[in-house]
Coordinates of C-alpha atoms in Angstrom, one line a residue:
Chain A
X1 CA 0.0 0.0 0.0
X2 CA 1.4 3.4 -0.8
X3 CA 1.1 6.5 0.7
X4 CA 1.6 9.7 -0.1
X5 CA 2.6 12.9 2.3
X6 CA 0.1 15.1 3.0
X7 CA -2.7 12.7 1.4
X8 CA -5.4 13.5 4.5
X9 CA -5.1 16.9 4.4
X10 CA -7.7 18.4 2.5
X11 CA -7.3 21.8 3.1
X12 CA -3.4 22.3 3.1
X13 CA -2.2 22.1 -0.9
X14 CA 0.4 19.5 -1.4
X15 CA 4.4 20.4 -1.4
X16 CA 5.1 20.6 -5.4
X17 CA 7.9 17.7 -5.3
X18 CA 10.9 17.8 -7.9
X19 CA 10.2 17.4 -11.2
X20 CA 6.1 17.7 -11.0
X21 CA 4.5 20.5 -12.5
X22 CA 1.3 20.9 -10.1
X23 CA 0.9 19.8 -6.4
X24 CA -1.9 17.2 -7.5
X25 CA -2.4 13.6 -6.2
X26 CA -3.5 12.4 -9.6
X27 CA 0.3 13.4 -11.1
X28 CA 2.4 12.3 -7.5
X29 CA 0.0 9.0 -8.1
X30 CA 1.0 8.8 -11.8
X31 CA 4.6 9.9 -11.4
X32 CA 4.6 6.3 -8.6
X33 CA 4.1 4.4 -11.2
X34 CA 0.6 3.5 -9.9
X35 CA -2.2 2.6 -11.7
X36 CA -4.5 5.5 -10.9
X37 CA -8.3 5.9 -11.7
X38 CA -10.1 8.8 -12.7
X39 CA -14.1 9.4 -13.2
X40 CA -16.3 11.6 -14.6
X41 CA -19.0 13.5 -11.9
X42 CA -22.7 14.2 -14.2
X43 CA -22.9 17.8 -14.0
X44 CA -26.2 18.7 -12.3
X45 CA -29.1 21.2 -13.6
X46 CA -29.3 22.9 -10.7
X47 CA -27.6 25.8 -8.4
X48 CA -27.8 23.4 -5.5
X49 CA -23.9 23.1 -4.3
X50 CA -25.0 20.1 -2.3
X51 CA -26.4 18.2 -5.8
X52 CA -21.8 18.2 -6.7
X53 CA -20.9 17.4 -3.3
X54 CA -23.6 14.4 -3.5
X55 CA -22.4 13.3 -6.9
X56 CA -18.5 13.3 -6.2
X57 CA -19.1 11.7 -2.5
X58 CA -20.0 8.2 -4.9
X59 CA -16.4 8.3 -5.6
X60 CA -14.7 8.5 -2.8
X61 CA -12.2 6.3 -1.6
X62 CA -12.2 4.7 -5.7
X63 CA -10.4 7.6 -7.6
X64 CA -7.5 9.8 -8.1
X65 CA -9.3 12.3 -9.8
X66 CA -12.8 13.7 -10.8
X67 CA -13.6 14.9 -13.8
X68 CA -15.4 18.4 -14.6
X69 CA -17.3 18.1 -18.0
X70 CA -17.4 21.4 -19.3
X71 CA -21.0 20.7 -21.7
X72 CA -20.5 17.5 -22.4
X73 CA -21.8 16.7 -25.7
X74 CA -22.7 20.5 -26.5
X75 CA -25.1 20.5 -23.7
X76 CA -25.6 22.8 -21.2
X77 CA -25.1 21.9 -17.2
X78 CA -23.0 23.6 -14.4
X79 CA -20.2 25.0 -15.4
X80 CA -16.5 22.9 -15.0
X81 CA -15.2 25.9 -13.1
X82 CA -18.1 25.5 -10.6
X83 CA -17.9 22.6 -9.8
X84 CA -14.2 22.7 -9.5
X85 CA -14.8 25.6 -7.0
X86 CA -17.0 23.1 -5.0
X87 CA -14.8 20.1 -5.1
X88 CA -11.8 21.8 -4.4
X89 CA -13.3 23.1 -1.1
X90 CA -14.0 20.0 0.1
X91 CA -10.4 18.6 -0.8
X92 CA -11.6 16.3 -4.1
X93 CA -8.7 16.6 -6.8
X94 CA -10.7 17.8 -9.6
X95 CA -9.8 17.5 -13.1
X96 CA -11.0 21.1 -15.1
X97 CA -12.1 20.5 -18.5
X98 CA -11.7 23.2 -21.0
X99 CA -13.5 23.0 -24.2
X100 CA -13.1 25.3 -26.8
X101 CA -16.5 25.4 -28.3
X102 CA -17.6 27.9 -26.0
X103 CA -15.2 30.4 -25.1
X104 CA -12.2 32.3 -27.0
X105 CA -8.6 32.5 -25.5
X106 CA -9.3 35.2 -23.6
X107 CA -12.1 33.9 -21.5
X108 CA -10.2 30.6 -21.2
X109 CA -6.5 32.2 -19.8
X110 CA -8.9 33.8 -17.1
X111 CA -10.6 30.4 -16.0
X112 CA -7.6 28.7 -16.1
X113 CA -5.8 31.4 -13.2
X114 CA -8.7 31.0 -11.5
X115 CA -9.0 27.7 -11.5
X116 CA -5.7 27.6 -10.4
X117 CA -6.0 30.1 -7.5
X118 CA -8.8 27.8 -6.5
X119 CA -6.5 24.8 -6.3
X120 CA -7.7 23.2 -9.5
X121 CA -4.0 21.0 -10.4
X122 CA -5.5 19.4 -13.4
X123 CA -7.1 20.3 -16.3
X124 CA -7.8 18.6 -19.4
X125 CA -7.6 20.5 -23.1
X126 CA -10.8 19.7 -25.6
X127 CA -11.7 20.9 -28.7
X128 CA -15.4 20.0 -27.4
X129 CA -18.2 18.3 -29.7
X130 CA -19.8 20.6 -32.0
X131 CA -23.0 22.3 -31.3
X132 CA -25.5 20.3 -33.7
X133 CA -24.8 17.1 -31.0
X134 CA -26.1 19.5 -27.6
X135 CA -29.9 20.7 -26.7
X136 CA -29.0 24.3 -28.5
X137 CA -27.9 23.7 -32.1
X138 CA -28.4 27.4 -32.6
X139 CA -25.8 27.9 -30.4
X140 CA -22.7 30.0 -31.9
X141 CA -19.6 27.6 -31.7
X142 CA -16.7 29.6 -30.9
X143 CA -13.9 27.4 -32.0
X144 CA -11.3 30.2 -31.5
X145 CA -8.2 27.7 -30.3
X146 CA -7.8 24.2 -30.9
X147 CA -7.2 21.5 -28.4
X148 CA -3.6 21.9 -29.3
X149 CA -3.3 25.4 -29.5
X150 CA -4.9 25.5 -25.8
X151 CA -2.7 22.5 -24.7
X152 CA 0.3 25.3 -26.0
X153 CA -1.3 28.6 -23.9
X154 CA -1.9 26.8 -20.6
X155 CA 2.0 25.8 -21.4
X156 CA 3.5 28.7 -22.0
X157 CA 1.2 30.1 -19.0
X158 CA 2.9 28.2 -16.6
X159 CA 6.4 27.4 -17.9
X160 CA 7.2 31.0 -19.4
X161 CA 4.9 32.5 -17.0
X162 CA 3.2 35.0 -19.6
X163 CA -0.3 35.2 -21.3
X164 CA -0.3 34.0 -24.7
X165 CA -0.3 38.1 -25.4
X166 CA 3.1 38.0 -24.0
X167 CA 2.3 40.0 -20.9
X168 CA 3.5 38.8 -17.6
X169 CA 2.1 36.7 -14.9
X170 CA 3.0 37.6 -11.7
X171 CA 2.1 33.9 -10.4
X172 CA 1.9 31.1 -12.8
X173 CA -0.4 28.4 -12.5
X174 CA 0.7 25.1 -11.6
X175 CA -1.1 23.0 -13.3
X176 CA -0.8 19.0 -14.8
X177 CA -1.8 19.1 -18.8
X178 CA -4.3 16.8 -20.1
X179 CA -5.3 15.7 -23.2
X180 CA -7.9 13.5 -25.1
X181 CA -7.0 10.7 -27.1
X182 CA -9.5 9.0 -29.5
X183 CA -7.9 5.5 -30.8
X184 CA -11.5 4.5 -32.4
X185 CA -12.0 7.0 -34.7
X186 CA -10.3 7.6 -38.6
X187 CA -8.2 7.9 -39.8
X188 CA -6.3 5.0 -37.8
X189 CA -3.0 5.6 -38.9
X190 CA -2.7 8.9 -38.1
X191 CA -4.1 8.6 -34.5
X192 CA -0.8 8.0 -32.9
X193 CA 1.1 11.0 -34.9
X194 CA -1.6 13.0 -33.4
X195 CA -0.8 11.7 -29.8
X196 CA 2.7 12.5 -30.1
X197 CA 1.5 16.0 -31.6
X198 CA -0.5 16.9 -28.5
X199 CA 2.9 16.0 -26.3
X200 CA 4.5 18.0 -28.1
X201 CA 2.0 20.7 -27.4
X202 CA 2.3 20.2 -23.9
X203 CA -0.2 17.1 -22.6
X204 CA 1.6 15.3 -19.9
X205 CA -1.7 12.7 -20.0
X206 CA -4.5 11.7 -22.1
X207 CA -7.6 10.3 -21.6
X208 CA -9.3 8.3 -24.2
X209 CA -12.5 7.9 -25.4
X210 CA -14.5 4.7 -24.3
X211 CA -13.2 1.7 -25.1
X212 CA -14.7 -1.5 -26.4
X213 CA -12.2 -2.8 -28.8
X214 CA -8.9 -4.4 -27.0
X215 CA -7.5 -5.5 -30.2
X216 CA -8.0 -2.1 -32.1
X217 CA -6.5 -0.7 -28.8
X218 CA -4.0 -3.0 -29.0
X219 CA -2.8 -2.1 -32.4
X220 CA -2.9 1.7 -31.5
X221 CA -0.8 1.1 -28.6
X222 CA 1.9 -0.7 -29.9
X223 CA 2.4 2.0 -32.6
X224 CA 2.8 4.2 -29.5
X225 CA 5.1 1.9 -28.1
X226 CA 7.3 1.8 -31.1
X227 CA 7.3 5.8 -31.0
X228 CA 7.9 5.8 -27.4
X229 CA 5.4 7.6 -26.7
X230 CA 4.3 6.6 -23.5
X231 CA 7.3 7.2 -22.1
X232 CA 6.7 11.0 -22.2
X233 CA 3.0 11.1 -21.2
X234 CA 0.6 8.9 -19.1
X235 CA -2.4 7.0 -20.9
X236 CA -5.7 6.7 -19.4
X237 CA -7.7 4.3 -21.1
X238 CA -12.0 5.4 -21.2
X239 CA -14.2 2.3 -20.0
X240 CA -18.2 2.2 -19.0
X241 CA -20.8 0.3 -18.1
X242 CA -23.4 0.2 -20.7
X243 CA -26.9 -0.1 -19.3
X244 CA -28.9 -2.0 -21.6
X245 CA -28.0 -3.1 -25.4
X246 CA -30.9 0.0 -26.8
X247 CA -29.1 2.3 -24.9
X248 CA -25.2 0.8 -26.5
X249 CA -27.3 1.1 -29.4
X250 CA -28.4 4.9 -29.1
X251 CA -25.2 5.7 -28.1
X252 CA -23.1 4.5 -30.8
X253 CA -25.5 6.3 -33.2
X254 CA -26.3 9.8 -31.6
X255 CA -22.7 10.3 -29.8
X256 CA -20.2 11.3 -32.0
X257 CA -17.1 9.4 -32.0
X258 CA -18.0 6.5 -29.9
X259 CA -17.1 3.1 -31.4
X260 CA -18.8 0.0 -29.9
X261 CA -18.5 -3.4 -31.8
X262 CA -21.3 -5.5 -32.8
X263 CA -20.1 -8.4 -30.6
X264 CA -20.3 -6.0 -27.4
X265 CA -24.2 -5.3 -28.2
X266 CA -24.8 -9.0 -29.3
X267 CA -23.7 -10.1 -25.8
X268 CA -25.8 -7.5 -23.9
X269 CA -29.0 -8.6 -25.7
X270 CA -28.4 -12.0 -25.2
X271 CA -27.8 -11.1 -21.2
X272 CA -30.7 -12.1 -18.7
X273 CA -30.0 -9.0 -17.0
X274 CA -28.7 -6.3 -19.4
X275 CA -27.1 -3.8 -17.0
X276 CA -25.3 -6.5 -14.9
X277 CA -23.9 -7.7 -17.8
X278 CA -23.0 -4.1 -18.8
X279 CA -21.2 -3.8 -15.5
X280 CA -19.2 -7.9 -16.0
X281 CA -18.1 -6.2 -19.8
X282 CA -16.7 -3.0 -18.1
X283 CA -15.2 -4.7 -15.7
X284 CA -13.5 -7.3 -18.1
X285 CA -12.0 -4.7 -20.3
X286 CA -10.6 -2.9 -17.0
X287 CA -8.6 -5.7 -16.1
X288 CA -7.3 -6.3 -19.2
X289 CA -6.8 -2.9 -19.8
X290 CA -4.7 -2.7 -16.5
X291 CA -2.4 -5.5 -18.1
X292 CA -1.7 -3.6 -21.1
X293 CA 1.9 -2.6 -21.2
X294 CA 2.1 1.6 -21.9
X295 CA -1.2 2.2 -20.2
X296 CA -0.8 4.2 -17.0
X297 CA -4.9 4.2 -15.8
X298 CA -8.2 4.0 -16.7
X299 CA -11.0 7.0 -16.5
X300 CA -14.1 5.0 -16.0
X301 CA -17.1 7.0 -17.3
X302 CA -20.0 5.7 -15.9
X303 CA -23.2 7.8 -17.2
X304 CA -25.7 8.1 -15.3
X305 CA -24.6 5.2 -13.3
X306 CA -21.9 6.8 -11.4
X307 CA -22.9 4.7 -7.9
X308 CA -21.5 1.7 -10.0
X309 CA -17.9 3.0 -10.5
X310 CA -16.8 2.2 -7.0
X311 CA -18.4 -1.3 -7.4
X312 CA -16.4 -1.4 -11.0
X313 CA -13.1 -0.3 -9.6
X314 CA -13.4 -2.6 -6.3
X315 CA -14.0 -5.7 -8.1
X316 CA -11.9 -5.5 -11.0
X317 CA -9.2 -5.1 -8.7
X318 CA -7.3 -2.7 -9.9
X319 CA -6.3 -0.5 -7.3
X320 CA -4.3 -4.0 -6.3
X321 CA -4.4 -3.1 -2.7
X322 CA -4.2 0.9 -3.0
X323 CA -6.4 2.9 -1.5
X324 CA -6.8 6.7 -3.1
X325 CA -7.3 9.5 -0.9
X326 CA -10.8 9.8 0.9
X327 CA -12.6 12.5 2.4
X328 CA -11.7 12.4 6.5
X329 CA -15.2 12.0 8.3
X330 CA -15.1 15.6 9.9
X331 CA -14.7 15.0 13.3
X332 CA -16.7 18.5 14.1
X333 CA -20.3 16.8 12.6
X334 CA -21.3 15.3 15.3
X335 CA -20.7 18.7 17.2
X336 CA -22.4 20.7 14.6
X337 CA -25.4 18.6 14.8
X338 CA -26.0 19.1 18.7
X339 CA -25.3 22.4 18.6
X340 CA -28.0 23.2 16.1
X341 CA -29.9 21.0 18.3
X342 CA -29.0 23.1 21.3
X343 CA -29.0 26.6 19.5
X344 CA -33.1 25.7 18.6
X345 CA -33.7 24.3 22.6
X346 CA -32.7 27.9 23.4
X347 CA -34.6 30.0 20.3
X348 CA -35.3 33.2 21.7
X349 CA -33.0 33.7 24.0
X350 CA -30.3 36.5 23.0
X351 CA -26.6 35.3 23.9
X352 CA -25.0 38.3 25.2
X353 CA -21.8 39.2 23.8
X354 CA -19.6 38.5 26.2
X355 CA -20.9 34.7 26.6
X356 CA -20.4 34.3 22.8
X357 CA -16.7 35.7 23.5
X358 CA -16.1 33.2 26.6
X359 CA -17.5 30.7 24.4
X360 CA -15.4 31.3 21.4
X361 CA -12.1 30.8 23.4
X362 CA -13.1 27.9 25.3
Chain B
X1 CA -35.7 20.2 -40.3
X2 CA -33.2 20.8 -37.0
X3 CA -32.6 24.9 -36.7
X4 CA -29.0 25.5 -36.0
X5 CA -26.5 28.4 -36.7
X6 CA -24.2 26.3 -38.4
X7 CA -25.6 25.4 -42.0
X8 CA -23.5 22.1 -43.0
X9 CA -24.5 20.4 -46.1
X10 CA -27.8 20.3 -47.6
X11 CA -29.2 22.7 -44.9
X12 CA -27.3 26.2 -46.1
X13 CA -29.9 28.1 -48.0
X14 CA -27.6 28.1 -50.8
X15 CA -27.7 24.4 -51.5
X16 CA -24.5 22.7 -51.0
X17 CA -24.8 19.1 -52.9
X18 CA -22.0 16.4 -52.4
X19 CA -20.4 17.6 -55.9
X20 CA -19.5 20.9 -54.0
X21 CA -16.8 18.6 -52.3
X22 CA -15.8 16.9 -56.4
X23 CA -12.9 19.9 -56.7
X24 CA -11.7 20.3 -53.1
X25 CA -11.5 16.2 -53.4
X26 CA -9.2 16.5 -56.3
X27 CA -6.8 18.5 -55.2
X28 CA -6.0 16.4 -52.2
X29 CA -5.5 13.3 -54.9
X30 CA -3.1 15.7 -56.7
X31 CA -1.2 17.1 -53.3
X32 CA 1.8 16.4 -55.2
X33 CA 1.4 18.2 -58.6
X34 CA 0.0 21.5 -56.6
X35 CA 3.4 21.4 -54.4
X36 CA 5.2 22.0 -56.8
X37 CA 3.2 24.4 -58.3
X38 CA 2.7 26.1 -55.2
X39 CA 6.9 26.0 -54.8
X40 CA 7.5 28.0 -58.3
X41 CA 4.7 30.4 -57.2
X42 CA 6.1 31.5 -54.1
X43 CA 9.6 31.8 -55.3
X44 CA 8.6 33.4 -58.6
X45 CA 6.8 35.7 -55.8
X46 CA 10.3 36.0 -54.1
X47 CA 11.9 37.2 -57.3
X48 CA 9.4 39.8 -57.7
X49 CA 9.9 41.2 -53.9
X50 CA 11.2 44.0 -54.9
X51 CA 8.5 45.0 -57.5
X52 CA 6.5 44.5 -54.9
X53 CA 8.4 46.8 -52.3
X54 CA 8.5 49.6 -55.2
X55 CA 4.9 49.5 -55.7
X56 CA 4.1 48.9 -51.9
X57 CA 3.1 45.9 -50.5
X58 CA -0.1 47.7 -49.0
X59 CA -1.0 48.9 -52.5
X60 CA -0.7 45.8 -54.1
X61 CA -2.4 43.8 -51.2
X62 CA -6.1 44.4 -53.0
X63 CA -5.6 43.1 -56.3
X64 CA -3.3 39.7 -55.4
X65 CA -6.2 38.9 -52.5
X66 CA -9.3 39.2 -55.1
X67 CA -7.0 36.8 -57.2
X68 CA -6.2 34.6 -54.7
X69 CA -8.9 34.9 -53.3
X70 CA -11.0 33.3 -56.7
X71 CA -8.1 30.8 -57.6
X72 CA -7.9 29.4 -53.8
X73 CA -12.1 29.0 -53.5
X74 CA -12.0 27.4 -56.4
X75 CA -9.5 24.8 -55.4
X76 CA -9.7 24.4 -52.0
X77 CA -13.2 26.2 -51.2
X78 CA -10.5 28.8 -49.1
X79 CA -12.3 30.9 -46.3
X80 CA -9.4 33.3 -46.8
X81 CA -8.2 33.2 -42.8
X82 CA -4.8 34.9 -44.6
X83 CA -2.5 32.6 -42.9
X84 CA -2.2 29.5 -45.3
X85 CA -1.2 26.1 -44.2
X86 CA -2.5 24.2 -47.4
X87 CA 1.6 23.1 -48.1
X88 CA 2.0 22.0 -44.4
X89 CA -1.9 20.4 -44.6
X90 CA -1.9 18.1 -47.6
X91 CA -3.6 20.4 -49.8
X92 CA -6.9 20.2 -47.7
X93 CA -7.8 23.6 -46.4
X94 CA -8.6 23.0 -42.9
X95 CA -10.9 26.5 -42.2
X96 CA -13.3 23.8 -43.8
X97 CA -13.5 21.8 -40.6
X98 CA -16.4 23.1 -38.8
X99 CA -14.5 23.0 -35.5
X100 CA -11.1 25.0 -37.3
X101 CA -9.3 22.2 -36.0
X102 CA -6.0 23.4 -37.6
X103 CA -4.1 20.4 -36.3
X104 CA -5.3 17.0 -36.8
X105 CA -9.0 15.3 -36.4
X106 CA -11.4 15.2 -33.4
X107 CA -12.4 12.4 -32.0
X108 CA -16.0 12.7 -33.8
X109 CA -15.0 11.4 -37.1
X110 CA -17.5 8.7 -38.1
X111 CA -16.6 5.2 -39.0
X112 CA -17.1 5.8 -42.8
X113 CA -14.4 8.4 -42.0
X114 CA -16.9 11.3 -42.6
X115 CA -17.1 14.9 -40.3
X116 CA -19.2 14.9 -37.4
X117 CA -20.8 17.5 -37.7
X118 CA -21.3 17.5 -41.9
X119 CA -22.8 14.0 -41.9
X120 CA -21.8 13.5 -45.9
X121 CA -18.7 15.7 -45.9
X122 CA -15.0 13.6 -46.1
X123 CA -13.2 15.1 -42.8
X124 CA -11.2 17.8 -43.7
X125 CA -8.1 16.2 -41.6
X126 CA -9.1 12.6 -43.2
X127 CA -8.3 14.3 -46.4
X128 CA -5.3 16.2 -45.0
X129 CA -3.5 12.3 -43.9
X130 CA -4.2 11.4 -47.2
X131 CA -2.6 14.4 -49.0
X132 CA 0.2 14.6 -47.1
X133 CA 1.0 11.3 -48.1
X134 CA 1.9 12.1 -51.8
X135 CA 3.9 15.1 -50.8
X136 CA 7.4 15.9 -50.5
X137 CA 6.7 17.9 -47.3
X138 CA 4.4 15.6 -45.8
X139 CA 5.9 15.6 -42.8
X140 CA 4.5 19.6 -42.5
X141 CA 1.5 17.8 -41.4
X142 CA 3.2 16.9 -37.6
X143 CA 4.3 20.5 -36.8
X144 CA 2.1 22.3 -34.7
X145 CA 0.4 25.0 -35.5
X146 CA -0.2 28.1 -34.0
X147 CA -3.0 29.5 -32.7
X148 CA -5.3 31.6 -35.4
X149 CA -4.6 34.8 -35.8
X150 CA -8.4 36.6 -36.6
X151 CA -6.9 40.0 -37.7
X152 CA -5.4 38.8 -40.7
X153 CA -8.8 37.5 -42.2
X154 CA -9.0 38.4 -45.4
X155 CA -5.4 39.7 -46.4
X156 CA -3.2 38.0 -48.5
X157 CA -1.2 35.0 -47.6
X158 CA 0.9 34.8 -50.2
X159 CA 2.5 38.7 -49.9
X160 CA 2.8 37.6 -46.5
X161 CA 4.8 34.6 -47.1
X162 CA 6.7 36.8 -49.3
X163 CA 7.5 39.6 -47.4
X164 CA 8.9 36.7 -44.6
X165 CA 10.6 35.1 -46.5
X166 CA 12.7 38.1 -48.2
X167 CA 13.1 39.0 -44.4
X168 CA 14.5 36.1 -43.5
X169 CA 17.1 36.0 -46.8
X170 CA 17.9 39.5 -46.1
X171 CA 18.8 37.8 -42.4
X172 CA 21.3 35.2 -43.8

């Protein structure tokens, strides 16, 4: 079992250690040489902070790292620098999305210094899905940067320390670069050149789309093998439970650039129970994912089924023994609770001031 | 009929049908032949710098753009961003990609290798792989590229790739 300093403190950021360019868990758990896990929170429809602290709590004690969606598939939810304001003040390592569909490079160099001066250590560069796939086609897509050009900013934010204007930053953000891979999609060939383009832009990880086709996998990764380039950057593999074979089915045709074999939608109609069966394929793929030589971790997306990803994660066995960080119970609760308890017994009485001093320094 | 902002094929008002593409297609297959064309342009261009600096660059900046500005639609459906990467891009423009993705596909592009979001257009970058290919400088198509530069919409690209590169021989 590893540890790592400073993992129970939620409040007190991390020491940035020698050669890491943020003081996140998800890169000191990377940097290990562990296999680390990351998931994706569903956004909620609402202004209710407790709806984010609700959906991230599922994870806890299974992950390295929660994802921010920032309008995932073009449609509209709470903003990825919201919830990262929530998470991060409750001591979950958030991972920011940025997409470029809906804001130009001057909105996104201001979110990305204050994600940072929130404690946001990751974020992950998108070119995001274009607008005809959301609920508001008539949307304007911004497109201003590219997933690369953004990977390139955030860079130069924090190595050079300047705005992509060239005007100075008095603190730079310190930040671990992320990136999404897409090994499913054409043209195949080119899919790996493209990987080694984004390092070269800057991604120190990646996180691929969902995977249902080892040996398609397989043939991507040994081209990045051969080009070394998992070496220079950390591969997250995508997996997910599928809930039913209609739904596999809906998905592969209304989500863009999700590939799911014929085999994989076979099996789930010939299930008895479609969504436990949905769950056995995840899980399958996960372990054999894990074996895979170049892949660093697995982002489990787990739509609208979040509860399952602990369940996922526990029995596939991954973790092999490690445990990632999880929220301390706060030890004050219990006396939070009685003193609400207390503070209504005694509704109406004024506390003068100098009692609420006394009791202030006790 | 879905309402969105961004008209792909067979929804823009002005009626795009899958023979718009026909041209644009055959100058990817012929990547090879325009390179070198494109090479004895820009350094006839270069020999002509200094007509150019005696008449003015600005002055002859209108004139070369509605030129270029015909000859590039036509063979690349150009959107005139004024910073070209067609040579470094395999001869597939990629202002076409409704994303500007100026350095390499999404993750969208369908099985059939078709755009996302232009259900019967080839992906621009599908294209660009393909192009690159034939091409003497089809390793052009692994730098990265810089971030757009909006302001130069519209101007000419190729007194711009003049003007540097008589800067930079003028350097040597």
């Amino acid at each position: 079992m590893v540890q790592f300093e400073g993992m129970s403190d939620a409040e007190l950021p991390l020491p940035l250690l020698e050669g890491h360019s943020s003081r996140g868990r998800l890169e000191q758990v990377l940097r290990a040489g562990e296999f680390a896990v990351t998931a994706e929170l569903n956004p909620p429809d609402s202004a209710d902070p407790n709806d984010v602290f609700e959906r991230g709590a599922v994870f806890d004690g299974w992950v390295d790292g929660i994802n921010a969606t920032d309008g995932s598939g073009a449609n509209c939810h709470m903003s990825s620098v919201g919830i990262c304001a929530l998470l991060t003040r409750v001591g979950y390592s958030p991972i920011m999305q940025i997409s470029c569909r809906d804001h130009n490079r001057i909105a996104i160099q201001g979110n990305v210094l204050g994600a940072a001066a929130m404690g946001v250590n990751n974020i992950l560069c998108l070119t995001g899905d274009g607008v005809q796939a959301g609920d508001q086609p008539e949307a304007k897509p911004v497109f201003d940067l590219d997933c690369m050009s953004l990977l390139r900013t955030i860079r130069q934010m924090r190595d050079d320390g300047m705005l992509l204007s060239g005007r100075k930053l008095t603190t730079p953000p310190r930040v671990f670069l992320g990136a999404a891979i897409n090994p499913f999609a054409p043209p195949y060939d080119f899919r790996p050149m493209r990987l080694a383009k984004k390092i070269e832009a800057g991604a120190q990880f990646v996180q691929s789309q969902y995977c249902f086709d080892l040996p398609m996998l397989e043939t991507y990764m040994t081209r990045v093998r051969d080009m070394g380039l998992h070496e220079k950057c950390f591969i997250l593999i995508g997996v997910g439970p599928m809930a039913s074979a209609r739904a596999a089915r809906w998905i592969r045709t209304n989500v863009p650039g999700i590939h799911i074999p014929d085999a994989i939608i076979d099996r789930l109609e010939g299930a008895e129970n479609q969504k436990e069966e949905g769950k056995k394929i995840c899980i399958e793929m996960l372990q054999q994912i894990r074996e895979m030589d170049g892949v660093s971790g697995a982002h489990v997306m787990a739509y609208r089924q979040e509860e399952l990803v602990a369940e996922i994660v526990h029995e596939s066995g991954v973790l092999k023994g490690r445990s990632p960080w999880r929220r301390s119970p706060n030890p004050d609760f219990a006396a939070v609770a009685e003193a609400v308890e207390h503070g209504i017994e005694h509704m109406g009485e004024p506390v003068k001031p100098s009692d609420a001093v006394a009791a202030a320094s006790e | 009929m879905v309402k969105v902002a961004y008209h792909p094929a067979q929804q823009n008002p002005i009626a795009r049908t899958r023979s718009a593409f026909t041209i644009r297609l055959w100058s990817v297959r012929h990547s090879r032949f325009l390179e070198k064309i494109y090479k004895g342009l820009a350094s006839l261009f270069l020999k002509l710098h200094p007509v150019w600096t005696a008449l003015g660059y600005s002055r002859v900046e209108k004139p070369v753009v509605a030129v270029e500005k015909r000859v590039k639609a036509f063979l690349f459906d150009c959107r005139m961003c004024g910073q070209c990467v067609l040579s470094d891009t395999g001869m597939s423009c990629p202002m076409n990609c409704p994303k500007s993705l100026r350095n390499g596909p999404c993750g969208g592009v369908r099985s059939n290798g078709n755009c996302e979001v232009e259900p019967d257009m080839p992906c621009v970058w599908g294209e660009a792989w393909k192009g690159s290919q034939q091409m003497q400088g089809g390793d052009q198509i692994l730098k990265v590229q810089k971030p757009i530069d909006h302001s130069l919409r519209g101007s000419s690209a190729w007194l711009r790739a003049t003007s540097e590169a008589a800067l930079q021989e003028e350097d040597k």
